[in-house]
Structures are given as structure tokens and as C-alpha cells.
Amino acid sequence: MTQATLILIKPDGLKKSLTGNILTRLSETKLEIVAAKIVRVSRQLAEEHYCHLKEKPFFPELIRYLQGELHDRRKVMALIYWGEDAISKCRELAGATNPEKAESTSIRGSYGRITTAGIYENVIHVSSNDSEAEREIKLWFSPEEIIVNLYPTKEVARKEKKVKAWA
Ligand code: IDP
Ligand code: MG
């Protein structure tokens, strides 16, 4: 089944200069990258992304982690991988959520850690199923930023809005 998945290289991955390693590992999947950008993560975006974990005791620290406040890197790299069984292929390469339980050759097993505060710093996010992928992709990307048509779109009239242009 052709699928799309959101991948985030989290702030610890960026701080540890792992972008190249992670993209090389993901290239083993032979999937296609159909969108990519660097994003400064607002609190609202982080909370929305992890809304399913709102009740967890580690939620506030997790939000600070995704925002880059623990790593002095206030950004993440967001990508969409697309192709046959994209979700299971990428999740397998990523490894288990708990980096100490992740296969040692997986991305999280190789590069993740648990902080003394108990946060799983696991370097990468991968959507875990189709509906989560759709929700997350729509949260992180607009249709024009993706080079294939993943989900139905509609035309909306926008009021004249000021945007930045090169001076
Ligand atoms: P996933 O990232 O493998 O899909 P989720 O359960 O969706 O796992 O959790 C999202 C993120 O929250 C994890 O990647 C990890 O950074 C953090 N996390 C999840 N469970 C725990 C926990 O029990 N302790 C500390 N951090 C956790
Ligand atoms: Mg998840």
C-alpha cells in the first residue's frame, strides 16, 4: 500500500549533527522524499503534535524537548516520506520508542538516550499509522509544500496578506 509518513529529526538529532546519518539510514527504504523543511516549533504546534500524550506526567518536558529548549536548537527538520509501506519501513528503521529497548542497530538504538529527567530523547519521530500520518502531515505542511497530492484539497480565497519578499 502506498503511504505517506511524517518524519521529524528532533532537536537532539540536529544538535548531534545526525541529519546526514539519519537521511542515509532512511534512504535504505528506497522511499521518496516529497516534502522537507526546517521548522521553528511553537508551543502550540508541539502541543498539537503530541496531543495524544497530554495526560502523561512527562508531557510538559516533552513539549520543551520538541521545541528545542533542552538542546539550544530551536528547530526540527520535517520531511514526508512516500511509497510502499512507508510507515512500517520507517518505524522499523527508527526502532522502539524507548531508546534503551530499541534494536541497537536502529536509529533510536544507535543515537537515542534517556535523560536523567526521564525523557526519551530518541532523535526522530515517525507517524505510527495512516490516520496519525494524515493528521500530522496536515499539521506540519500546507498542500503547496508537498510535491504530490496526498489528500483532497480545496481552493480558498485569502484576503490580501503581507508576506516577506527579498529586498
Ligand atoms: P513514538 O514516538 O515511538 O510514536 P509515542 O508514544 O507517540 O512514541 O511518544 C511520543 C514521544 O514521547 C516519544 O518519541 C518520546 O520522545 C516521548 N515518550 C513516550 N513515552 C515516554 C515515556 O514513557 N517516558 C518518557 N518519554 C516518553
Ligand atoms: Mg507516536
CSV table of N, CA, C and O and ligand atoms in Angstrom, one decimal, residues 10 50 52-53 58 62 65 91 95-97 108 118-122 124-126 128 132, ligand 1:
chain,number,residue,atom,x,y,z
A,10,LYS,N,14.4,15.4,15.4
A,10,LYS,CA,14.2,16.1,16.6
A,10,LYS,C,15.4,17.0,17.0
A,10,LYS,O,16.5,16.7,16.5
A,50,TYR,N,1.7,16.4,19.9
A,50,TYR,CA,1.7,15.4,20.9
A,50,TYR,C,0.4,15.4,21.7
A,50,TYR,O,0.4,15.0,22.9
A,52,HIS,N,-2.0,13.5,21.9
A,52,HIS,CA,-2.4,12.2,22.5
A,52,HIS,C,-1.7,11.9,23.8
A,52,HIS,O,-2.1,10.9,24.5
A,53,LEU,N,-0.7,12.7,24.2
A,53,LEU,CA,0.1,12.4,25.4
A,53,LEU,C,-0.2,13.5,26.5
A,53,LEU,O,0.6,13.5,27.5
A,58,PHE,N,5.1,13.2,31.7
A,58,PHE,CA,6.3,13.8,31.0
A,58,PHE,C,5.9,14.8,29.9
A,58,PHE,O,6.8,15.3,29.2
A,62,LEU,N,8.3,17.0,27.5
A,62,LEU,CA,8.3,16.5,26.1
A,62,LEU,C,8.1,17.7,25.1
A,62,LEU,O,8.7,17.8,24.0
A,65,TYR,N,11.2,19.6,24.9
A,65,TYR,CA,12.1,18.9,24.1
A,65,TYR,C,11.9,19.1,22.6
A,65,TYR,O,12.8,19.5,21.9
A,91,ARG,N,9.3,3.1,10.6
A,91,ARG,CA,9.2,2.8,12.0
A,91,ARG,C,10.2,1.7,12.4
A,91,ARG,O,10.8,1.7,13.4
A,95,GLY,N,13.2,2.2,15.2
A,95,GLY,CA,13.3,1.4,16.4
A,95,GLY,C,12.3,1.8,17.4
A,95,GLY,O,11.5,2.7,17.3
A,96,ALA,N,12.3,1.1,18.5
A,96,ALA,CA,11.3,1.3,19.6
A,96,ALA,C,11.4,2.7,20.2
A,96,ALA,O,12.4,3.3,20.2
A,97,THR,N,10.2,3.1,20.8
A,97,THR,CA,10.1,4.4,21.4
A,97,THR,C,11.2,4.6,22.5
A,97,THR,O,11.9,5.7,22.5
A,108,ARG,N,17.1,4.9,16.7
A,108,ARG,CA,17.0,5.3,18.1
A,108,ARG,C,17.9,4.5,19.0
A,108,ARG,O,18.4,5.0,20.0
A,118,GLY,N,14.2,11.7,32.7
A,118,GLY,CA,13.3,10.6,32.3
A,118,GLY,C,12.7,10.8,30.9
A,118,GLY,O,11.8,10.0,30.5
A,119,ILE,N,13.1,11.8,30.2
A,119,ILE,CA,12.6,12.0,28.8
A,119,ILE,C,13.4,11.0,27.8
A,119,ILE,O,14.6,10.9,27.9
A,120,TYR,N,12.6,10.4,27.0
A,120,TYR,CA,13.2,9.6,25.9
A,120,TYR,C,13.6,10.5,24.8
A,120,TYR,O,12.8,11.0,24.0
A,121,GLU,N,14.9,10.8,24.7
A,121,GLU,CA,15.4,11.6,23.6
A,121,GLU,C,15.8,10.6,22.5
A,121,GLU,O,16.8,9.9,22.6
A,122,ASN,N,14.9,10.5,21.6
A,122,ASN,CA,15.0,9.4,20.6
A,122,ASN,C,15.2,9.8,19.2
A,122,ASN,O,14.9,9.1,18.2
A,124,ILE,N,14.3,11.0,16.5
A,124,ILE,CA,13.4,11.0,15.3
A,124,ILE,C,12.0,10.7,15.7
A,124,ILE,O,11.7,10.0,16.6
A,125,HIS,N,11.1,11.3,14.9
A,125,HIS,CA,9.7,11.0,15.0
A,125,HIS,C,9.2,10.4,13.7
A,125,HIS,O,9.6,10.8,12.7
A,126,VAL,N,8.4,9.3,13.8
A,126,VAL,CA,7.8,8.7,12.6
A,126,VAL,C,6.3,8.5,13.0
A,126,VAL,O,6.0,7.9,14.0
A,128,SER,N,2.8,6.8,13.3
A,128,SER,CA,2.6,5.3,13.6
A,128,SER,C,1.5,4.6,12.8
A,128,SER,O,1.5,3.4,12.9
A,132,GLU,N,-2.8,8.8,11.8
A,132,GLU,CA,-1.9,9.7,12.5
A,132,GLU,C,-1.0,10.4,11.5
A,132,GLU,O,-0.8,11.6,11.6
B,1,IDP,P1,6.7,7.2,19.2
B,1,IDP,O1,7.5,8.4,19.1
B,1,IDP,O2,7.5,5.9,19.1
B,1,IDP,O3,5.5,7.1,18.3
B,1,IDP,P2,4.8,7.9,21.4
B,1,IDP,O4,4.2,7.0,22.4
B,1,IDP,O5,3.9,8.5,20.3
B,1,IDP,O6,6.1,7.1,20.7
B,1,IDP,O7,5.5,9.1,22.2
B,1,IDP,C1,6.0,10.3,21.6
B,1,IDP,C2,7.3,10.7,22.2
B,1,IDP,O8,7.1,10.9,23.6
B,1,IDP,C3,8.4,9.6,22.2
B,1,IDP,O9,9.0,9.6,20.9
B,1,IDP,C4,9.3,10.0,23.3
B,1,IDP,O10,10.1,11.1,22.9
B,1,IDP,C5,8.3,10.5,24.4
B,1,IDP,N1,7.9,9.4,25.3
B,1,IDP,C6,7.0,8.4,25.0
B,1,IDP,N2,6.8,7.6,26.1
B,1,IDP,C7,7.6,8.1,27.0
B,1,IDP,C8,7.9,7.7,28.4
B,1,IDP,O11,7.3,6.7,28.9
B,1,IDP,N3,8.8,8.4,29.1
B,1,IDP,C9,9.4,9.5,28.5
B,1,IDP,N4,9.2,9.9,27.3
B,1,IDP,C10,8.3,9.2,26.5
